[in-house]
GROMACS .gro file of C-alpha atoms in nm:
model
  407
    1UNK     CA    1   3.370   1.007   0.913
    2UNK     CA    2   3.073   0.904   1.123
    3UNK     CA    3   2.924   0.981   1.460
    4UNK     CA    4   2.933   0.708   1.725
    5UNK     CA    5   2.759   0.676   2.059
    6UNK     CA    6   2.967   0.499   2.325
    7UNK     CA    7   2.888   0.377   2.674
    8UNK     CA    8   3.198   0.426   2.887
    9UNK     CA    9   3.295   0.335   3.243
   10UNK     CA   10   3.531   0.562   3.435
   11UNK     CA   11   3.704   0.491   3.764
   12UNK     CA   12   3.620   0.757   4.022
   13UNK     CA   13   3.689   0.803   4.392
   14UNK     CA   14   3.333   0.690   4.463
   15UNK     CA   15   3.357   0.384   4.238
   16UNK     CA   16   3.294   0.306   3.869
   17UNK     CA   17   3.078   0.558   3.683
   18UNK     CA   18   2.892   0.484   3.359
   19UNK     CA   19   2.848   0.767   3.106
   20UNK     CA   20   2.735   0.798   2.744
   21UNK     CA   21   2.946   1.009   2.508
   22UNK     CA   22   2.949   1.079   2.133
   23UNK     CA   23   3.247   1.075   1.900
   24UNK     CA   24   3.287   1.188   1.539
   25UNK     CA   25   3.555   0.954   1.404
   26UNK     CA   26   3.613   0.727   1.101
   27UNK     CA   27   3.579   0.384   1.265
   28UNK     CA   28   3.504   0.189   1.583
   29UNK     CA   29   3.875   0.131   1.642
   30UNK     CA   30   3.937   0.506   1.642
   31UNK     CA   31   3.663   0.545   1.903
   32UNK     CA   32   3.825   0.280   2.122
   33UNK     CA   33   4.161   0.455   2.097
   34UNK     CA   34   4.004   0.790   2.189
   35UNK     CA   35   3.828   0.638   2.491
   36UNK     CA   36   4.148   0.467   2.608
   37UNK     CA   37   4.336   0.797   2.589
   38UNK     CA   38   4.069   0.951   2.813
   39UNK     CA   39   4.120   0.672   3.068
   40UNK     CA   40   3.785   0.506   3.015
   41UNK     CA   41   3.670   0.150   2.954
   42UNK     CA   42   3.448   0.070   2.657
   43UNK     CA   43   3.115  -0.092   2.740
   44UNK     CA   44   2.938  -0.055   2.406
   45UNK     CA   45   2.976   0.139   2.081
   46UNK     CA   46   2.702   0.191   1.824
   47UNK     CA   47   2.652   0.421   1.524
   48UNK     CA   48   2.455   0.737   1.589
   49UNK     CA   49   2.099   0.695   1.465
   50UNK     CA   50   1.813   0.936   1.420
   51UNK     CA   51   1.449   0.859   1.476
   52UNK     CA   52   1.218   0.870   1.169
   53UNK     CA   53   1.077   1.203   1.288
   54UNK     CA   54   1.427   1.347   1.327
   55UNK     CA   55   1.526   1.230   0.978
   56UNK     CA   56   1.214   1.391   0.834
   57UNK     CA   57   1.286   1.719   1.014
   58UNK     CA   58   1.654   1.719   0.920
   59UNK     CA   59   1.574   1.669   0.552
   60UNK     CA   60   1.301   1.932   0.541
   61UNK     CA   61   1.361   2.248   0.340
   62UNK     CA   62   1.241   2.459   0.632
   63UNK     CA   63   1.506   2.319   0.867
   64UNK     CA   64   1.788   2.364   0.615
   65UNK     CA   65   1.692   2.723   0.533
   66UNK     CA   66   1.655   2.816   0.900
   67UNK     CA   67   1.997   2.675   0.986
   68UNK     CA   68   2.170   2.858   0.699
   69UNK     CA   69   1.994   3.184   0.783
   70UNK     CA   70   2.103   3.148   1.144
   71UNK     CA   71   2.466   3.105   1.034
   72UNK     CA   72   2.437   3.403   0.800
   73UNK     CA   73   2.285   3.626   1.068
   74UNK     CA   74   2.547   3.542   1.333
   75UNK     CA   75   2.839   3.559   1.088
   76UNK     CA   76   2.812   3.938   1.071
   77UNK     CA   77   3.010   3.963   1.396
   78UNK     CA   78   3.204   3.634   1.403
   79UNK     CA   79   3.328   3.351   1.180
   80UNK     CA   80   3.079   3.102   1.027
   81UNK     CA   81   3.225   2.818   1.235
   82UNK     CA   82   3.174   3.007   1.559
   83UNK     CA   83   2.827   3.110   1.440
   84UNK     CA   84   2.731   2.745   1.388
   85UNK     CA   85   2.877   2.655   1.730
   86UNK     CA   86   2.665   2.926   1.894
   87UNK     CA   87   2.353   2.794   1.720
   88UNK     CA   88   2.423   2.444   1.849
   89UNK     CA   89   2.496   2.566   2.202
   90UNK     CA   90   2.179   2.778   2.209
   91UNK     CA   91   1.951   2.491   2.100
   92UNK     CA   92   1.731   2.359   2.379
   93UNK     CA   93   1.504   2.122   2.188
   94UNK     CA   94   1.628   1.762   2.249
   95UNK     CA   95   1.526   1.647   1.903
   96UNK     CA   96   1.715   1.928   1.732
   97UNK     CA   97   2.009   1.874   1.963
   98UNK     CA   98   2.027   1.515   1.843
   99UNK     CA   99   2.016   1.633   1.480
  100UNK     CA  100   2.296   1.885   1.540
  101UNK     CA  101   2.511   1.645   1.744
  102UNK     CA  102   2.735   1.536   1.450
  103UNK     CA  103   2.813   1.900   1.367
  104UNK     CA  104   2.897   1.971   1.730
  105UNK     CA  105   3.139   1.678   1.741
  106UNK     CA  106   3.301   1.788   1.414
  107UNK     CA  107   3.353   2.143   1.539
  108UNK     CA  108   3.483   2.017   1.875
  109UNK     CA  109   3.751   1.820   1.688
  110UNK     CA  110   3.867   2.136   1.511
  111UNK     CA  111   3.707   2.070   1.171
  112UNK     CA  112   3.569   2.353   0.959
  113UNK     CA  113   3.210   2.467   0.913
  114UNK     CA  114   3.172   2.282   0.580
  115UNK     CA  115   3.288   1.957   0.738
  116UNK     CA  116   3.039   2.016   1.019
  117UNK     CA  117   2.755   2.073   0.772
  118UNK     CA  118   2.853   1.757   0.582
  119UNK     CA  119   2.848   1.564   0.909
  120UNK     CA  120   2.480   1.654   0.952
  121UNK     CA  121   2.397   1.444   0.642
  122UNK     CA  122   2.116   1.693   0.575
  123UNK     CA  123   2.213   1.902   0.273
  124UNK     CA  124   2.234   1.763  -0.080
  125UNK     CA  125   2.551   1.762  -0.291
  126UNK     CA  126   2.461   2.075  -0.486
  127UNK     CA  127   2.401   2.287  -0.177
  128UNK     CA  128   2.723   2.168  -0.014
  129UNK     CA  129   2.914   2.242  -0.334
  130UNK     CA  130   2.787   2.602  -0.337
  131UNK     CA  131   2.878   2.649   0.027
  132UNK     CA  132   3.220   2.483  -0.011
  133UNK     CA  133   3.302   2.696  -0.315
  134UNK     CA  134   3.199   3.012  -0.135
  135UNK     CA  135   3.413   2.917   0.163
  136UNK     CA  136   3.717   2.860  -0.057
  137UNK     CA  137   3.669   3.213  -0.189
  138UNK     CA  138   3.634   3.339   0.172
  139UNK     CA  139   3.278   3.449   0.089
  140UNK     CA  140   3.068   3.194   0.271
  141UNK     CA  141   2.826   3.457   0.401
  142UNK     CA  142   2.768   3.579   0.045
  143UNK     CA  143   2.724   3.223  -0.078
  144UNK     CA  144   2.454   3.131   0.176
  145UNK     CA  145   2.176   3.324  -0.009
  146UNK     CA  146   2.270   3.135  -0.327
  147UNK     CA  147   2.251   2.807  -0.137
  148UNK     CA  148   1.910   2.901   0.003
  149UNK     CA  149   1.791   2.991  -0.347
  150UNK     CA  150   1.914   2.651  -0.471
  151UNK     CA  151   1.728   2.473  -0.189
  152UNK     CA  152   1.400   2.655  -0.255
  153UNK     CA  153   1.430   2.601  -0.631
  154UNK     CA  154   1.484   2.229  -0.580
  155UNK     CA  155   1.182   2.226  -0.351
  156UNK     CA  156   0.973   2.372  -0.635
  157UNK     CA  157   1.109   2.112  -0.877
  158UNK     CA  158   1.040   1.835  -0.626
  159UNK     CA  159   0.688   1.971  -0.569
  160UNK     CA  160   0.626   1.964  -0.943
  161UNK     CA  161   0.749   1.605  -0.967
  162UNK     CA  162   0.548   1.495  -0.663
  163UNK     CA  163   0.240   1.672  -0.799
  164UNK     CA  164   0.271   1.481  -1.125
  165UNK     CA  165   0.336   1.154  -0.943
  166UNK     CA  166   0.043   1.219  -0.709
  167UNK     CA  167  -0.194   1.289  -0.996
  168UNK     CA  168  -0.079   0.977  -1.181
  169UNK     CA  169  -0.116   0.769  -0.865
  170UNK     CA  170  -0.471   0.899  -0.807
  171UNK     CA  171  -0.557   0.838  -1.171
  172UNK     CA  172  -0.423   0.484  -1.165
  173UNK     CA  173  -0.600   0.413  -0.835
  174UNK     CA  174  -0.933   0.543  -0.970
  175UNK     CA  175  -0.909   0.340  -1.289
  176UNK     CA  176  -0.803   0.021  -1.114
  177UNK     CA  177  -1.077   0.041  -0.854
  178UNK     CA  178  -1.338   0.118  -1.121
  179UNK     CA  179  -1.231  -0.173  -1.339
  180UNK     CA  180  -1.199  -0.406  -1.044
  181UNK     CA  181  -1.545  -0.318  -0.916
  182UNK     CA  182  -1.708  -0.330  -1.259
  183UNK     CA  183  -1.537  -0.639  -1.394
  184UNK     CA  184  -1.748  -0.898  -1.214
  185UNK     CA  185  -2.065  -0.697  -1.276
  186UNK     CA  186  -2.013  -0.658  -1.652
  187UNK     CA  187  -1.878  -1.007  -1.712
  188UNK     CA  188  -2.151  -1.150  -1.488
  189UNK     CA  189  -2.416  -0.978  -1.698
  190UNK     CA  190  -2.265  -1.121  -2.016
  191UNK     CA  191  -2.262  -1.472  -1.873
  192UNK     CA  192  -2.620  -1.436  -1.745
  193UNK     CA  193  -2.738  -1.336  -2.092
  194UNK     CA  194  -2.583  -1.589  -2.331
  195UNK     CA  195  -2.718  -1.624  -2.685
  196UNK     CA  196  -2.977  -1.891  -2.747
  197UNK     CA  197  -2.887  -1.952  -3.110
  198UNK     CA  198  -2.664  -2.206  -3.278
  199UNK     CA  199  -2.355  -2.372  -3.136
  200UNK     CA  200  -2.140  -2.141  -3.348
  201UNK     CA  201  -2.294  -1.833  -3.185
  202UNK     CA  202  -2.237  -1.978  -2.838
  203UNK     CA  203  -1.870  -2.049  -2.918
  204UNK     CA  204  -1.832  -1.696  -3.055
  205UNK     CA  205  -1.993  -1.559  -2.738
  206UNK     CA  206  -1.757  -1.751  -2.509
  207UNK     CA  207  -1.456  -1.645  -2.714
  208UNK     CA  208  -1.552  -1.276  -2.703
  209UNK     CA  209  -1.627  -1.283  -2.328
  210UNK     CA  210  -1.300  -1.465  -2.264
  211UNK     CA  211  -1.104  -1.206  -2.463
  212UNK     CA  212  -1.284  -0.926  -2.278
  213UNK     CA  213  -1.196  -1.080  -1.941
  214UNK     CA  214  -0.833  -1.125  -2.048
  215UNK     CA  215  -0.813  -0.764  -2.168
  216UNK     CA  216  -0.948  -0.628  -1.840
  217UNK     CA  217  -0.718  -0.854  -1.639
  218UNK     CA  218  -0.417  -0.721  -1.832
  219UNK     CA  219  -0.531  -0.362  -1.778
  220UNK     CA  220  -0.593  -0.413  -1.406
  221UNK     CA  221  -0.268  -0.590  -1.328
  222UNK     CA  222  -0.058  -0.359  -1.545
  223UNK     CA  223  -0.211  -0.066  -1.354
  224UNK     CA  224  -0.138  -0.233  -1.021
  225UNK     CA  225   0.222  -0.297  -1.129
  226UNK     CA  226   0.261   0.065  -1.246
  227UNK     CA  227   0.121   0.198  -0.918
  228UNK     CA  228   0.348  -0.029  -0.713
  229UNK     CA  229   0.650   0.080  -0.919
  230UNK     CA  230   0.571   0.450  -0.868
  231UNK     CA  231   0.521   0.399  -0.494
  232UNK     CA  232   0.851   0.212  -0.473
  233UNK     CA  233   1.031   0.490  -0.666
  234UNK     CA  234   0.899   0.758  -0.430
  235UNK     CA  235   0.998   0.555  -0.124
  236UNK     CA  236   1.339   0.467  -0.267
  237UNK     CA  237   1.421   0.828  -0.354
  238UNK     CA  238   1.323   0.935  -0.003
  239UNK     CA  239   1.528   0.679   0.188
  240UNK     CA  240   1.829   0.720  -0.046
  241UNK     CA  241   1.829   1.098  -0.039
  242UNK     CA  242   2.185   1.229  -0.045
  243UNK     CA  243   2.329   0.926  -0.226
  244UNK     CA  244   2.483   0.965  -0.569
  245UNK     CA  245   2.350   0.644  -0.723
  246UNK     CA  246   2.142   0.339  -0.640
  247UNK     CA  247   1.947   0.073  -0.839
  248UNK     CA  248   1.608   0.251  -0.850
  249UNK     CA  249   1.768   0.573  -0.974
  250UNK     CA  250   1.945   0.383  -1.252
  251UNK     CA  251   1.616   0.227  -1.360
  252UNK     CA  252   1.433   0.562  -1.360
  253UNK     CA  253   1.711   0.729  -1.562
  254UNK     CA  254   1.662   0.469  -1.837
  255UNK     CA  255   1.305   0.589  -1.897
  256UNK     CA  256   1.362   0.815  -2.203
  257UNK     CA  257   1.169   1.132  -2.117
  258UNK     CA  258   1.204   1.111  -1.740
  259UNK     CA  259   1.576   1.038  -1.767
  260UNK     CA  260   1.624   1.348  -1.983
  261UNK     CA  261   1.419   1.555  -1.741
  262UNK     CA  262   1.634   1.452  -1.443
  263UNK     CA  263   1.952   1.511  -1.646
  264UNK     CA  264   1.842   1.864  -1.735
  265UNK     CA  265   1.770   1.941  -1.370
  266UNK     CA  266   2.111   1.807  -1.267
  267UNK     CA  267   2.289   2.011  -1.534
  268UNK     CA  268   2.099   2.326  -1.441
  269UNK     CA  269   2.194   2.286  -1.073
  270UNK     CA  270   2.562   2.209  -1.133
  271UNK     CA  271   2.605   2.479  -1.400
  272UNK     CA  272   2.441   2.735  -1.175
  273UNK     CA  273   2.664   2.631  -0.883
  274UNK     CA  274   2.974   2.654  -1.105
  275UNK     CA  275   2.876   3.003  -1.225
  276UNK     CA  276   2.829   3.124  -0.868
  277UNK     CA  277   3.167   2.985  -0.764
  278UNK     CA  278   3.339   3.157  -1.056
  279UNK     CA  279   3.165   3.482  -0.969
  280UNK     CA  280   3.310   3.436  -0.621
  281UNK     CA  281   3.663   3.406  -0.771
  282UNK     CA  282   3.698   3.036  -0.687
  283UNK     CA  283   3.984   2.880  -0.892
  284UNK     CA  284   3.865   2.697  -1.202
  285UNK     CA  285   4.008   2.361  -1.087
  286UNK     CA  286   3.822   2.382  -0.756
  287UNK     CA  287   3.508   2.493  -0.941
  288UNK     CA  288   3.509   2.188  -1.167
  289UNK     CA  289   3.582   1.957  -0.873
  290UNK     CA  290   3.300   2.102  -0.661
  291UNK     CA  291   3.060   2.094  -0.958
  292UNK     CA  292   3.125   1.723  -0.996
  293UNK     CA  293   3.035   1.674  -0.631
  294UNK     CA  294   2.728   1.896  -0.670
  295UNK     CA  295   2.543   1.654  -0.894
  296UNK     CA  296   2.389   1.318  -0.811
  297UNK     CA  297   2.351   1.226  -1.180
  298UNK     CA  298   2.645   1.002  -1.283
  299UNK     CA  299   2.664   1.132  -1.641
  300UNK     CA  300   2.675   1.494  -1.523
  301UNK     CA  301   2.939   1.409  -1.261
  302UNK     CA  302   3.142   1.233  -1.531
  303UNK     CA  303   3.120   1.543  -1.751
  304UNK     CA  304   3.284   1.763  -1.485
  305UNK     CA  305   3.543   1.501  -1.391
  306UNK     CA  306   3.649   1.449  -1.754
  307UNK     CA  307   3.665   1.824  -1.808
  308UNK     CA  308   3.888   1.862  -1.501
  309UNK     CA  309   4.111   1.577  -1.623
  310UNK     CA  310   4.156   1.732  -1.969
  311UNK     CA  311   4.220   2.074  -1.816
  312UNK     CA  312   4.494   1.919  -1.602
  313UNK     CA  313   4.652   1.776  -1.919
  314UNK     CA  314   4.692   2.125  -2.061
  315UNK     CA  315   4.382   2.131  -2.284
  316UNK     CA  316   4.224   2.474  -2.321
  317UNK     CA  317   3.921   2.547  -2.106
  318UNK     CA  318   3.679   2.571  -2.398
  319UNK     CA  319   3.797   2.240  -2.545
  320UNK     CA  320   3.787   2.071  -2.202
  321UNK     CA  321   3.424   2.174  -2.147
  322UNK     CA  322   3.320   2.096  -2.507
  323UNK     CA  323   3.194   1.738  -2.468
  324UNK     CA  324   2.873   1.532  -2.440
  325UNK     CA  325   2.616   1.531  -2.293
  326UNK     CA  326   2.600   1.902  -2.381
  327UNK     CA  327   2.374   1.978  -2.675
  328UNK     CA  328   2.508   2.113  -3.004
  329UNK     CA  329   2.411   2.472  -2.926
  330UNK     CA  330   2.563   2.451  -2.579
  331UNK     CA  331   2.886   2.308  -2.717
  332UNK     CA  332   2.910   2.591  -2.968
  333UNK     CA  333   2.891   2.841  -2.682
  334UNK     CA  334   3.149   2.657  -2.473
  335UNK     CA  335   3.395   2.581  -2.753
  336UNK     CA  336   3.448   2.950  -2.827
  337UNK     CA  337   3.557   3.038  -2.475
  338UNK     CA  338   3.889   3.217  -2.460
  339UNK     CA  339   3.851   3.442  -2.157
  340UNK     CA  340   3.793   3.305  -1.806
  341UNK     CA  341   3.563   3.599  -1.737
  342UNK     CA  342   3.317   3.469  -1.997
  343UNK     CA  343   3.284   3.125  -1.840
  344UNK     CA  344   3.040   3.225  -1.564
  345UNK     CA  345   2.814   3.402  -1.815
  346UNK     CA  346   2.810   3.102  -2.050
  347UNK     CA  347   2.741   2.863  -1.763
  348UNK     CA  348   2.452   3.077  -1.642
  349UNK     CA  349   2.315   3.073  -1.997
  350UNK     CA  350   2.342   2.692  -2.015
  351UNK     CA  351   2.178   2.660  -1.671
  352UNK     CA  352   1.886   2.874  -1.788
  353UNK     CA  353   1.849   2.671  -2.110
  354UNK     CA  354   1.855   2.346  -1.915
  355UNK     CA  355   1.596   2.480  -1.671
  356UNK     CA  356   1.370   2.574  -1.961
  357UNK     CA  357   1.424   2.232  -2.118
  358UNK     CA  358   1.333   2.062  -1.790
  359UNK     CA  359   1.010   2.263  -1.768
  360UNK     CA  360   0.924   2.165  -2.124
  361UNK     CA  361   0.988   1.797  -2.053
  362UNK     CA  362   0.777   1.821  -1.737
  363UNK     CA  363   0.483   1.951  -1.941
  364UNK     CA  364   0.534   1.671  -2.192
  365UNK     CA  365   0.532   1.412  -1.912
  366UNK     CA  366   0.201   1.551  -1.783
  367UNK     CA  367   0.040   1.554  -2.128
  368UNK     CA  368   0.166   1.205  -2.210
  369UNK     CA  369   0.019   1.089  -1.879
  370UNK     CA  370  -0.316   1.240  -1.982
  371UNK     CA  371  -0.289   1.070  -2.320
  372UNK     CA  372  -0.204   0.730  -2.174
  373UNK     CA  373  -0.494   0.762  -1.931
  374UNK     CA  374  -0.727   0.834  -2.220
  375UNK     CA  375  -0.592   0.537  -2.416
  376UNK     CA  376  -0.631   0.317  -2.110
  377UNK     CA  377  -0.994   0.418  -2.062
  378UNK     CA  378  -1.063   0.385  -2.434
  379UNK     CA  379  -0.932   0.028  -2.431
  380UNK     CA  380  -1.127  -0.059  -2.116
  381UNK     CA  381  -1.467   0.071  -2.228
  382UNK     CA  382  -1.407   0.022  -2.599
  383UNK     CA  383  -1.350  -0.348  -2.547
  384UNK     CA  384  -1.685  -0.380  -2.367
  385UNK     CA  385  -1.866  -0.186  -2.642
  386UNK     CA  386  -1.694  -0.400  -2.904
  387UNK     CA  387  -1.811  -0.713  -2.727
  388UNK     CA  388  -2.169  -0.582  -2.733
  389UNK     CA  389  -2.141  -0.499  -3.102
  390UNK     CA  390  -2.004  -0.840  -3.195
  391UNK     CA  391  -2.283  -1.014  -3.008
  392UNK     CA  392  -2.550  -0.784  -3.157
  393UNK     CA  393  -2.648  -0.651  -2.813
  394UNK     CA  394  -2.727  -0.290  -2.725
  395UNK     CA  395  -2.577  -0.068  -2.459
  396UNK     CA  396  -2.927   0.014  -2.334
  397UNK     CA  397  -3.002  -0.350  -2.268
  398UNK     CA  398  -2.673  -0.392  -2.088
  399UNK     CA  399  -2.719  -0.084  -1.868
  400UNK     CA  400  -3.077  -0.184  -1.794
  401UNK     CA  401  -2.971  -0.530  -1.692
  402UNK     CA  402  -2.691  -0.395  -1.472
  403UNK     CA  403  -2.926  -0.149  -1.300
  404UNK     CA  404  -3.178  -0.424  -1.232
  405UNK     CA  405  -2.902  -0.646  -1.097
  406UNK     CA  406  -2.778  -0.366  -0.874
  407UNK     CA  407  -3.131  -0.309  -0.736
   0.00000   0.00000   0.00000
């Protein structure tokens, strides 16, 4: 399903009239059929597009929370679908009207509130899974606070990741600019102060300076490549938000520690969503299906899909859930399940353990980044000091010469 914007001509008593209308339908052909049934003539059809500012607003945590709170507040006296329709009808801001247009078209066609929220292409898979599970249990209003909690928690996780990425980016930028600015100065000083001894000493001098230049070139360009890769990852994750998989995500998941960190976050989100759905008396089959849709990590999605498949074959619930990539301790908890009432408690326990594991991995990533920065600086300045030592020069003479050259 997709929203389309069509320019249509209608025959009126005063002559042809051109209007622009929106349709929420699967394909262009369906739009043409709908226009023909209304007695219009198609002039142009294009997919509905949002401006960059509208996409940024629609994907903001603030916008998502405000929309869900509005539905929750109005649902006290009416159904959630009617509540969403009232919110759309009461909106006067043109930019927000454009954002809400797909939901309006979905509701106008008789679709449910979850289909309308999916049409917005605003909420992630986990949030939609919580809302869909709550709706199936006829407790959507009760599920909205859980969805809001999930959104705010993911915002905190994203803030932690962006903080780490921002610090690394600043660190890499500082080091690269320092090396780039100091390279010509240091190497220039070495070349301006060659030894005056034998031919062997001159050859040794040229070899050491050449190795120093090569080392600094490798450090500089490796830092530039790392910075470009991080910038590309941030941009790729932003433009592909809402997708389940894409090339950059596959590359990032192959990085050992970062891949495990993202997997723990995905498991924590999907396990938490599954526990909430079971607490809301959602059938176990629907819970597993929605949990698979809640995660954007392929291995976590595969876990839920395989569990659902085995459960459909008559395997017991504990045995169906007892599979990788759960850890040994988690599998011991799951394998002993015999009562459906215990499942939500066990899933909440696994979600908490995965959240703790993700926090531990995040700290490790930060400390490893500190360590790598220290190693980088040690190589950069250690190589220069080593060159001075090999050539029997002193740091004082080098710094004095550089200061004189700078003046």
